[in-house]
Amino acid sequence: MKKSLIIFILLLFISTTLFTYGVENQITITDEDTDLGVVGVYINGDVNNRVKLLVEKDGTRYSYNLYEKDEIQLFPLQMGNGSYRIRVMENTEGNKYKTVLNKEININLQDSSITYLNSIQEINWKRDNKAIIKASEITEGIDCEQQKLEAIYSYIVKNIKYDYEKISTITSSYLPDIDEILESGQGICYDYSSLFAAMMRSVGVPTKMVKGYTDLIPNEYHAWNEVLINGEWKIIDTTFDAAYIQDSKNVDMLKTASDYNGEKEF
């Protein structure tokens, strides 16, 4: 009996040790690109439980779901220069999470707009994406940022329709796929803003995706963009404008700031 108990305790210790070792070595926080205003997370292999990333600074917190991928996932450090606390949280039960990794990162960017040129989890793009190739095609020969904005804006509001059925089918884990949006020719506000931001960033124009509320679409959580033109952030809402343009109605491309209340920006 005593021998069996000892064996059981040893097996329990070994399994617990292996589990801890595995978790610590499966997830890595990388700070190699903090000079670009982003932090990276790499997941090596299968993670059995749900994991989240928390990015915190000065009492403000951004939370992201993490997914198994064969590449580093990038997340913005969009709350200005200073010290950030980066945590990877693992689900234990229900809505409870424990800290798996904890890292402090300091950034001191000379130009914070560089943050909004990156490919990140919610605005995920690569040079060989069809949407990015399209952005290059429609801005070919254009050097002016305003003209790049007008070209990409015009393409999206004319070619992407709002998908009224999709909004009721997606879950909180949904992430836009810019090529799927381009090919299907439809999407929700999250899709519009992600596609627009990806295309604009790919041609060198800093662009935010903003989530919050607008008086133009009352009582609905919404997503839109802000584009840096001549040193000023301009509000662009391709979701709202597409419905007007496709119905042959006039609408102003540049929106009034007082009509928008952003809660999160990426």
PDB file of C-alpha atoms in Angstrom:
ATOM      1  CA  MET A   1       0.000   0.000   0.000  1.00  0.00           C
ATOM      2  CA  LYS A   2       2.788   2.363   0.971  1.00  0.00           C
ATOM      3  CA  LYS A   3       4.655   1.555  -2.241  1.00  0.00           C
ATOM      4  CA  SER A   4       1.552   2.233  -4.331  1.00  0.00           C
ATOM      5  CA  LEU A   5       1.032   5.562  -2.585  1.00  0.00           C
ATOM      6  CA  ILE A   6       4.607   6.603  -3.295  1.00  0.00           C
ATOM      7  CA  ILE A   7       4.249   5.662  -6.967  1.00  0.00           C
ATOM      8  CA  PHE A   8       0.986   7.623  -7.188  1.00  0.00           C
ATOM      9  CA  ILE A   9       2.586  10.721  -5.658  1.00  0.00           C
ATOM     10  CA  LEU A  10       5.559  10.461  -8.017  1.00  0.00           C
ATOM     11  CA  LEU A  11       3.295  10.129 -11.053  1.00  0.00           C
ATOM     12  CA  LEU A  12       1.234  13.098  -9.899  1.00  0.00           C
ATOM     13  CA  PHE A  13       4.378  15.182  -9.434  1.00  0.00           C
ATOM     14  CA  ILE A  14       5.749  14.198 -12.843  1.00  0.00           C
ATOM     15  CA  SER A  15       2.484  14.952 -14.656  1.00  0.00           C
ATOM     16  CA  THR A  16       2.143  18.311 -12.917  1.00  0.00           C
ATOM     17  CA  THR A  17       5.743  19.194 -13.713  1.00  0.00           C
ATOM     18  CA  LEU A  18       5.329  18.229 -17.347  1.00  0.00           C
ATOM     19  CA  PHE A  19       2.126  20.239 -17.632  1.00  0.00           C
ATOM     20  CA  THR A  20       3.763  23.343 -16.186  1.00  0.00           C
ATOM     21  CA  TYR A  21       6.841  22.881 -18.344  1.00  0.00           C
ATOM     22  CA  GLY A  22       4.732  22.435 -21.436  1.00  0.00           C
ATOM     23  CA  VAL A  23       2.668  25.578 -20.893  1.00  0.00           C
ATOM     24  CA  GLU A  24       5.727  27.701 -20.197  1.00  0.00           C
ATOM     25  CA  ASN A  25       7.431  26.494 -23.345  1.00  0.00           C
ATOM     26  CA  GLN A  26       4.409  26.602 -25.621  1.00  0.00           C
ATOM     27  CA  ILE A  27       3.769  30.331 -25.299  1.00  0.00           C
ATOM     28  CA  THR A  28       6.358  33.067 -25.763  1.00  0.00           C
ATOM     29  CA  ILE A  29       6.013  36.849 -25.489  1.00  0.00           C
ATOM     30  CA  THR A  30       8.401  38.518 -27.931  1.00  0.00           C
ATOM     31  CA  ASP A  31       9.512  42.140 -27.741  1.00  0.00           C
ATOM     32  CA  GLU A  32      11.584  42.154 -30.930  1.00  0.00           C
ATOM     33  CA  ASP A  33       9.197  44.546 -32.701  1.00  0.00           C
ATOM     34  CA  THR A  34       8.424  46.989 -29.908  1.00  0.00           C
ATOM     35  CA  ASP A  35      10.292  49.667 -31.871  1.00  0.00           C
ATOM     36  CA  LEU A  36       7.399  49.335 -34.344  1.00  0.00           C
ATOM     37  CA  GLY A  37       4.800  49.743 -31.604  1.00  0.00           C
ATOM     38  CA  VAL A  38       3.743  46.096 -31.365  1.00  0.00           C
ATOM     39  CA  VAL A  39       4.305  43.084 -29.115  1.00  0.00           C
ATOM     40  CA  GLY A  40       4.353  39.499 -30.355  1.00  0.00           C
ATOM     41  CA  VAL A  41       3.039  36.206 -29.001  1.00  0.00           C
ATOM     42  CA  TYR A  42       4.059  32.815 -30.337  1.00  0.00           C
ATOM     43  CA  ILE A  43       2.231  29.572 -29.509  1.00  0.00           C
ATOM     44  CA  ASN A  44       4.202  26.415 -30.224  1.00  0.00           C
ATOM     45  CA  GLY A  45       1.995  23.353 -30.520  1.00  0.00           C
ATOM     46  CA  ASP A  46      -1.452  22.603 -29.165  1.00  0.00           C
ATOM     47  CA  VAL A  47      -2.792  24.465 -26.151  1.00  0.00           C
ATOM     48  CA  ASN A  48      -5.550  22.517 -24.449  1.00  0.00           C
ATOM     49  CA  ASN A  49      -7.213  25.433 -22.653  1.00  0.00           C
ATOM     50  CA  ARG A  50      -8.344  28.840 -23.885  1.00  0.00           C
ATOM     51  CA  VAL A  51      -5.698  31.543 -23.589  1.00  0.00           C
ATOM     52  CA  LYS A  52      -5.956  35.316 -23.632  1.00  0.00           C
ATOM     53  CA  LEU A  53      -3.505  38.167 -23.940  1.00  0.00           C
ATOM     54  CA  LEU A  54      -3.862  41.218 -21.707  1.00  0.00           C
ATOM     55  CA  VAL A  55      -2.100  44.454 -22.658  1.00  0.00           C
ATOM     56  CA  GLU A  56      -2.262  46.997 -19.821  1.00  0.00           C
ATOM     57  CA  LYS A  57      -1.001  50.534 -19.287  1.00  0.00           C
ATOM     58  CA  ASP A  58      -2.032  53.252 -16.833  1.00  0.00           C
ATOM     59  CA  GLY A  59      -5.290  51.528 -15.892  1.00  0.00           C
ATOM     60  CA  THR A  60      -6.377  50.821 -19.476  1.00  0.00           C
ATOM     61  CA  ARG A  61      -6.624  47.202 -20.592  1.00  0.00           C
ATOM     62  CA  TYR A  62      -6.996  45.482 -23.949  1.00  0.00           C
ATOM     63  CA  SER A  63      -7.921  41.789 -24.021  1.00  0.00           C
ATOM     64  CA  TYR A  64      -7.391  39.438 -26.966  1.00  0.00           C
ATOM     65  CA  ASN A  65      -8.124  35.779 -27.586  1.00  0.00           C
ATOM     66  CA  LEU A  66      -5.030  33.822 -28.595  1.00  0.00           C
ATOM     67  CA  TYR A  67      -5.104  31.093 -31.212  1.00  0.00           C
ATOM     68  CA  GLU A  68      -2.692  28.383 -32.272  1.00  0.00           C
ATOM     69  CA  LYS A  69      -0.763  29.552 -35.318  1.00  0.00           C
ATOM     70  CA  ASP A  70       2.548  28.690 -36.935  1.00  0.00           C
ATOM     71  CA  GLU A  71       3.670  32.306 -36.770  1.00  0.00           C
ATOM     72  CA  ILE A  72       4.028  35.157 -34.303  1.00  0.00           C
ATOM     73  CA  GLN A  73       0.773  37.033 -33.650  1.00  0.00           C
ATOM     74  CA  LEU A  74       1.281  40.795 -33.264  1.00  0.00           C
ATOM     75  CA  PHE A  75      -0.703  43.164 -31.047  1.00  0.00           C
ATOM     76  CA  PRO A  76      -0.535  46.973 -30.880  1.00  0.00           C
ATOM     77  CA  LEU A  77       1.019  49.003 -28.088  1.00  0.00           C
ATOM     78  CA  GLN A  78      -1.324  51.886 -28.806  1.00  0.00           C
ATOM     79  CA  MET A  79      -1.513  53.630 -25.445  1.00  0.00           C
ATOM     80  CA  GLY A  80       1.525  55.844 -25.874  1.00  0.00           C
ATOM     81  CA  ASN A  81       5.101  55.688 -24.642  1.00  0.00           C
ATOM     82  CA  GLY A  82       5.913  54.194 -21.271  1.00  0.00           C
ATOM     83  CA  SER A  83       5.641  50.903 -19.440  1.00  0.00           C
ATOM     84  CA  TYR A  84       3.232  48.154 -20.520  1.00  0.00           C
ATOM     85  CA  ARG A  85       2.307  45.024 -18.611  1.00  0.00           C
ATOM     86  CA  ILE A  86       1.830  42.075 -20.958  1.00  0.00           C
ATOM     87  CA  ARG A  87       0.165  38.940 -19.582  1.00  0.00           C
ATOM     88  CA  VAL A  88      -0.841  35.630 -21.095  1.00  0.00           C
ATOM     89  CA  MET A  89      -3.806  34.168 -19.227  1.00  0.00           C
ATOM     90  CA  GLU A  90      -4.880  30.512 -19.315  1.00  0.00           C
ATOM     91  CA  ASN A  91      -8.464  29.454 -18.674  1.00  0.00           C
ATOM     92  CA  THR A  92      -8.858  27.229 -15.616  1.00  0.00           C
ATOM     93  CA  GLU A  93     -12.635  26.847 -15.421  1.00  0.00           C
ATOM     94  CA  GLY A  94     -15.700  28.801 -16.497  1.00  0.00           C
ATOM     95  CA  ASN A  95     -14.642  32.443 -16.815  1.00  0.00           C
ATOM     96  CA  LYS A  96     -11.637  32.074 -14.515  1.00  0.00           C
ATOM     97  CA  TYR A  97      -8.093  32.572 -15.788  1.00  0.00           C
ATOM     98  CA  LYS A  98      -4.621  32.345 -14.301  1.00  0.00           C
ATOM     99  CA  THR A  99      -1.469  34.187 -15.346  1.00  0.00           C
ATOM    100  CA  VAL A 100       0.874  31.965 -17.353  1.00  0.00           C
ATOM    101  CA  LEU A 101       3.361  34.600 -18.517  1.00  0.00           C
ATOM    102  CA  ASN A 102       3.980  38.126 -17.295  1.00  0.00           C
ATOM    103  CA  LYS A 103       6.297  40.644 -18.923  1.00  0.00           C
ATOM    104  CA  GLU A 104       6.986  44.367 -18.575  1.00  0.00           C
ATOM    105  CA  ILE A 105       7.786  46.223 -21.791  1.00  0.00           C
ATOM    106  CA  ASN A 106       8.880  49.843 -22.154  1.00  0.00           C
ATOM    107  CA  ILE A 107       8.546  51.748 -25.401  1.00  0.00           C
ATOM    108  CA  ASN A 108       9.721  55.198 -26.431  1.00  0.00           C
ATOM    109  CA  LEU A 109       8.635  55.845 -29.997  1.00  0.00           C
ATOM    110  CA  GLN A 110       9.592  59.073 -31.723  1.00  0.00           C
ATOM    111  CA  ASP A 111       6.560  58.715 -33.996  1.00  0.00           C
ATOM    112  CA  SER A 112       3.623  56.837 -32.467  1.00  0.00           C
ATOM    113  CA  SER A 113       1.860  56.591 -35.832  1.00  0.00           C
ATOM    114  CA  ILE A 114       4.225  53.757 -36.781  1.00  0.00           C
ATOM    115  CA  THR A 115       2.025  51.530 -34.610  1.00  0.00           C
ATOM    116  CA  TYR A 116      -0.725  51.866 -37.208  1.00  0.00           C
ATOM    117  CA  LEU A 117       1.286  50.529 -40.135  1.00  0.00           C
ATOM    118  CA  ASN A 118       1.625  46.976 -38.839  1.00  0.00           C
ATOM    119  CA  SER A 119      -0.190  43.762 -39.570  1.00  0.00           C
ATOM    120  CA  ILE A 120      -1.848  42.759 -36.278  1.00  0.00           C
ATOM    121  CA  GLN A 121      -4.307  40.083 -35.202  1.00  0.00           C
ATOM    122  CA  GLU A 122      -7.444  42.068 -36.072  1.00  0.00           C
ATOM    123  CA  ILE A 123      -5.940  43.701 -39.154  1.00  0.00           C
ATOM    124  CA  ASN A 124      -4.025  40.745 -40.512  1.00  0.00           C
ATOM    125  CA  TRP A 125      -2.329  41.154 -43.882  1.00  0.00           C
ATOM    126  CA  LYS A 126       0.606  39.958 -45.949  1.00  0.00           C
ATOM    127  CA  ARG A 127       2.048  41.212 -49.226  1.00  0.00           C
ATOM    128  CA  ASP A 128       0.670  38.221 -51.122  1.00  0.00           C
ATOM    129  CA  ASN A 129      -2.920  38.730 -49.921  1.00  0.00           C
ATOM    130  CA  LYS A 130      -5.282  39.391 -52.827  1.00  0.00           C
ATOM    131  CA  ALA A 131      -6.627  42.442 -50.999  1.00  0.00           C
ATOM    132  CA  ILE A 132      -3.129  43.863 -50.615  1.00  0.00           C
ATOM    133  CA  ILE A 133      -2.296  43.206 -54.257  1.00  0.00           C
ATOM    134  CA  LYS A 134      -5.518  45.027 -55.148  1.00  0.00           C
ATOM    135  CA  ALA A 135      -4.499  47.981 -52.948  1.00  0.00           C
ATOM    136  CA  SER A 136      -1.180  48.154 -54.787  1.00  0.00           C
ATOM    137  CA  GLU A 137      -2.933  48.048 -58.161  1.00  0.00           C
ATOM    138  CA  ILE A 138      -5.433  50.822 -57.464  1.00  0.00           C
ATOM    139  CA  THR A 139      -2.783  53.131 -55.964  1.00  0.00           C
ATOM    140  CA  GLU A 140      -0.101  52.453 -58.570  1.00  0.00           C
ATOM    141  CA  GLY A 141       1.709  55.650 -59.493  1.00  0.00           C
ATOM    142  CA  ILE A 142       0.089  57.592 -56.629  1.00  0.00           C
ATOM    143  CA  ASP A 143       2.394  59.222 -54.069  1.00  0.00           C
ATOM    144  CA  CYS A 144      -0.103  61.534 -52.357  1.00  0.00           C
ATOM    145  CA  GLU A 145      -1.630  60.058 -49.181  1.00  0.00           C
ATOM    146  CA  GLN A 146      -4.939  61.847 -49.797  1.00  0.00           C
ATOM    147  CA  GLN A 147      -5.208  60.298 -53.255  1.00  0.00           C
ATOM    148  CA  LYS A 148      -4.339  56.846 -51.888  1.00  0.00           C
ATOM    149  CA  LEU A 149      -7.133  57.302 -49.356  1.00  0.00           C
ATOM    150  CA  GLU A 150      -9.615  58.307 -52.044  1.00  0.00           C
ATOM    151  CA  ALA A 151      -8.672  55.371 -54.296  1.00  0.00           C
ATOM    152  CA  ILE A 152      -8.991  52.684 -51.614  1.00  0.00           C
ATOM    153  CA  TYR A 153     -12.074  54.272 -50.066  1.00  0.00           C
ATOM    154  CA  SER A 154     -13.782  54.424 -53.463  1.00  0.00           C
ATOM    155  CA  TYR A 155     -12.993  50.795 -54.214  1.00  0.00           C
ATOM    156  CA  ILE A 156     -14.388  49.506 -50.915  1.00  0.00           C
ATOM    157  CA  VAL A 157     -17.590  51.557 -50.777  1.00  0.00           C
ATOM    158  CA  LYS A 158     -18.433  50.587 -54.359  1.00  0.00           C
ATOM    159  CA  ASN A 159     -17.584  46.889 -54.147  1.00  0.00           C
ATOM    160  CA  ILE A 160     -18.300  45.658 -50.600  1.00  0.00           C
ATOM    161  CA  LYS A 161     -21.925  45.247 -49.515  1.00  0.00           C
ATOM    162  CA  TYR A 162     -23.178  44.945 -45.964  1.00  0.00           C
ATOM    163  CA  ASP A 163     -23.918  41.356 -44.911  1.00  0.00           C
ATOM    164  CA  TYR A 164     -27.069  41.568 -42.801  1.00  0.00           C
ATOM    165  CA  GLU A 165     -27.126  37.835 -42.038  1.00  0.00           C
ATOM    166  CA  LYS A 166     -23.530  37.510 -40.874  1.00  0.00           C
ATOM    167  CA  ILE A 167     -23.868  39.694 -37.789  1.00  0.00           C
ATOM    168  CA  SER A 168     -26.246  37.187 -36.180  1.00  0.00           C
ATOM    169  CA  THR A 169     -24.013  34.177 -36.833  1.00  0.00           C
ATOM    170  CA  ILE A 170     -20.532  35.214 -35.690  1.00  0.00           C
ATOM    171  CA  THR A 171     -19.130  34.682 -32.186  1.00  0.00           C
ATOM    172  CA  SER A 172     -16.832  36.732 -29.966  1.00  0.00           C
ATOM    173  CA  SER A 173     -13.871  34.784 -31.373  1.00  0.00           C
ATOM    174  CA  TYR A 174     -14.491  36.033 -34.928  1.00  0.00           C
ATOM    175  CA  LEU A 175     -11.582  37.667 -36.761  1.00  0.00           C
ATOM    176  CA  PRO A 176     -11.864  39.255 -40.231  1.00  0.00           C
ATOM    177  CA  ASP A 177     -10.218  37.556 -43.211  1.00  0.00           C
ATOM    178  CA  ILE A 178      -9.494  40.331 -45.698  1.00  0.00           C
ATOM    179  CA  ASP A 179      -9.257  38.051 -48.724  1.00  0.00           C
ATOM    180  CA  GLU A 180     -12.532  36.329 -47.875  1.00  0.00           C
ATOM    181  CA  ILE A 181     -14.174  39.748 -47.534  1.00  0.00           C
ATOM    182  CA  LEU A 182     -12.757  40.870 -50.875  1.00  0.00           C
ATOM    183  CA  GLU A 183     -13.773  37.686 -52.690  1.00  0.00           C
ATOM    184  CA  SER A 184     -17.280  37.495 -51.204  1.00  0.00           C
ATOM    185  CA  GLY A 185     -17.841  41.216 -51.710  1.00  0.00           C
ATOM    186  CA  GLN A 186     -19.632  41.580 -48.397  1.00  0.00           C
ATOM    187  CA  GLY A 187     -19.078  41.961 -44.687  1.00  0.00           C
ATOM    188  CA  ILE A 188     -20.041  43.666 -41.445  1.00  0.00           C
ATOM    189  CA  CYS A 189     -18.548  46.868 -40.015  1.00  0.00           C
ATOM    190  CA  TYR A 190     -15.695  44.891 -38.436  1.00  0.00           C
ATOM    191  CA  ASP A 191     -14.863  43.511 -41.883  1.00  0.00           C
ATOM    192  CA  TYR A 192     -15.071  46.876 -43.639  1.00  0.00           C
ATOM    193  CA  SER A 193     -12.780  48.552 -41.114  1.00  0.00           C
ATOM    194  CA  SER A 194     -10.254  45.698 -41.064  1.00  0.00           C
ATOM    195  CA  LEU A 195     -10.083  45.509 -44.865  1.00  0.00           C
ATOM    196  CA  PHE A 196      -9.761  49.278 -45.216  1.00  0.00           C
ATOM    197  CA  ALA A 197      -7.047  49.490 -42.546  1.00  0.00           C
ATOM    198  CA  ALA A 198      -5.073  46.609 -44.059  1.00  0.00           C
ATOM    199  CA  MET A 199      -5.168  48.097 -47.550  1.00  0.00           C
ATOM    200  CA  MET A 200      -4.230  51.573 -46.322  1.00  0.00           C
ATOM    201  CA  ARG A 201      -1.409  50.329 -44.111  1.00  0.00           C
ATOM    202  CA  SER A 202      -0.011  48.262 -46.951  1.00  0.00           C
ATOM    203  CA  VAL A 203       0.477  51.417 -49.044  1.00  0.00           C
ATOM    204  CA  GLY A 204       2.199  53.245 -46.192  1.00  0.00           C
ATOM    205  CA  VAL A 205      -0.623  55.319 -44.705  1.00  0.00           C
ATOM    206  CA  PRO A 206      -1.073  54.999 -40.897  1.00  0.00           C
ATOM    207  CA  THR A 207      -4.636  53.844 -40.253  1.00  0.00           C
ATOM    208  CA  LYS A 208      -6.511  52.932 -37.081  1.00  0.00           C
ATOM    209  CA  MET A 209      -9.482  50.664 -36.628  1.00  0.00           C
ATOM    210  CA  VAL A 210     -11.757  52.165 -33.975  1.00  0.00           C
ATOM    211  CA  LYS A 211     -14.622  50.492 -32.109  1.00  0.00           C
ATOM    212  CA  GLY A 212     -17.370  52.338 -30.287  1.00  0.00           C
ATOM    213  CA  TYR A 213     -20.561  54.218 -31.091  1.00  0.00           C
ATOM    214  CA  THR A 214     -21.712  56.785 -33.628  1.00  0.00           C
ATOM    215  CA  ASP A 215     -24.778  59.013 -33.771  1.00  0.00           C
ATOM    216  CA  LEU A 216     -25.138  57.990 -37.420  1.00  0.00           C
ATOM    217  CA  ILE A 217     -26.032  54.426 -36.366  1.00  0.00           C
ATOM    218  CA  PRO A 218     -27.624  54.870 -32.911  1.00  0.00           C
ATOM    219  CA  ASN A 219     -27.476  52.192 -30.210  1.00  0.00           C
ATOM    220  CA  GLU A 220     -25.275  49.808 -32.198  1.00  0.00           C
ATOM    221  CA  TYR A 221     -21.680  48.906 -31.445  1.00  0.00           C
ATOM    222  CA  HIS A 222     -19.732  49.928 -34.521  1.00  0.00           C
ATOM    223  CA  ALA A 223     -16.291  49.894 -36.125  1.00  0.00           C
ATOM    224  CA  TRP A 224     -14.744  52.558 -38.351  1.00  0.00           C
ATOM    225  CA  ASN A 225     -11.323  53.978 -39.230  1.00  0.00           C
ATOM    226  CA  GLU A 226      -9.094  56.953 -38.649  1.00  0.00           C
ATOM    227  CA  VAL A 227      -6.476  57.836 -41.255  1.00  0.00           C
ATOM    228  CA  LEU A 228      -3.456  60.090 -40.739  1.00  0.00           C
ATOM    229  CA  ILE A 229      -3.502  62.686 -43.527  1.00  0.00           C
ATOM    230  CA  ASN A 230      -1.173  65.712 -43.404  1.00  0.00           C
ATOM    231  CA  GLY A 231      -0.585  65.181 -39.692  1.00  0.00           C
ATOM    232  CA  GLU A 232      -4.276  64.954 -38.736  1.00  0.00           C
ATOM    233  CA  TRP A 233      -6.415  61.915 -37.967  1.00  0.00           C
ATOM    234  CA  LYS A 234      -9.463  61.861 -40.250  1.00  0.00           C
ATOM    235  CA  ILE A 235     -12.534  59.696 -39.545  1.00  0.00           C
ATOM    236  CA  ILE A 236     -13.603  57.359 -42.358  1.00  0.00           C
ATOM    237  CA  ASP A 237     -16.679  55.110 -42.152  1.00  0.00           C
ATOM    238  CA  THR A 238     -16.807  52.834 -45.192  1.00  0.00           C
ATOM    239  CA  THR A 239     -19.633  50.740 -43.710  1.00  0.00           C
ATOM    240  CA  PHE A 240     -21.974  53.706 -43.445  1.00  0.00           C
ATOM    241  CA  ASP A 241     -20.931  55.229 -46.757  1.00  0.00           C
ATOM    242  CA  ALA A 242     -21.167  52.028 -48.818  1.00  0.00           C
ATOM    243  CA  ALA A 243     -24.945  51.879 -48.390  1.00  0.00           C
ATOM    244  CA  TYR A 244     -25.294  55.454 -49.663  1.00  0.00           C
ATOM    245  CA  ILE A 245     -22.841  55.135 -52.547  1.00  0.00           C
ATOM    246  CA  GLN A 246     -24.378  51.861 -53.719  1.00  0.00           C
ATOM    247  CA  ASP A 247     -27.795  53.549 -53.654  1.00  0.00           C
ATOM    248  CA  SER A 248     -26.426  56.405 -55.808  1.00  0.00           C
ATOM    249  CA  LYS A 249     -26.634  58.897 -52.940  1.00  0.00           C
ATOM    250  CA  ASN A 250     -24.044  61.496 -52.004  1.00  0.00           C
ATOM    251  CA  VAL A 251     -22.186  61.251 -48.720  1.00  0.00           C
ATOM    252  CA  ASP A 252     -19.155  63.033 -47.263  1.00  0.00           C
ATOM    253  CA  MET A 253     -16.093  60.810 -47.013  1.00  0.00           C
ATOM    254  CA  LEU A 254     -14.650  62.705 -44.043  1.00  0.00           C
ATOM    255  CA  LYS A 255     -16.834  62.375 -40.971  1.00  0.00           C
ATOM    256  CA  THR A 256     -17.462  64.831 -38.128  1.00  0.00           C
ATOM    257  CA  ALA A 257     -15.568  63.874 -34.976  1.00  0.00           C
ATOM    258  CA  SER A 258     -18.427  64.868 -32.664  1.00  0.00           C
ATOM    259  CA  ASP A 259     -20.615  62.174 -34.263  1.00  0.00           C
ATOM    260  CA  TYR A 260     -18.245  59.417 -33.140  1.00  0.00           C
ATOM    261  CA  ASN A 261     -17.334  58.098 -29.704  1.00  0.00           C
ATOM    262  CA  GLY A 262     -14.466  55.640 -29.903  1.00  0.00           C
ATOM    263  CA  GLU A 263     -13.875  53.235 -27.019  1.00  0.00           C
ATOM    264  CA  LYS A 264     -11.056  51.089 -28.394  1.00  0.00           C
ATOM    265  CA  GLU A 265      -8.536  51.656 -31.153  1.00  0.00           C
ATOM    266  CA  PHE A 266      -6.208  49.230 -32.871  1.00  0.00           C
TER     267      PHE A 266
END
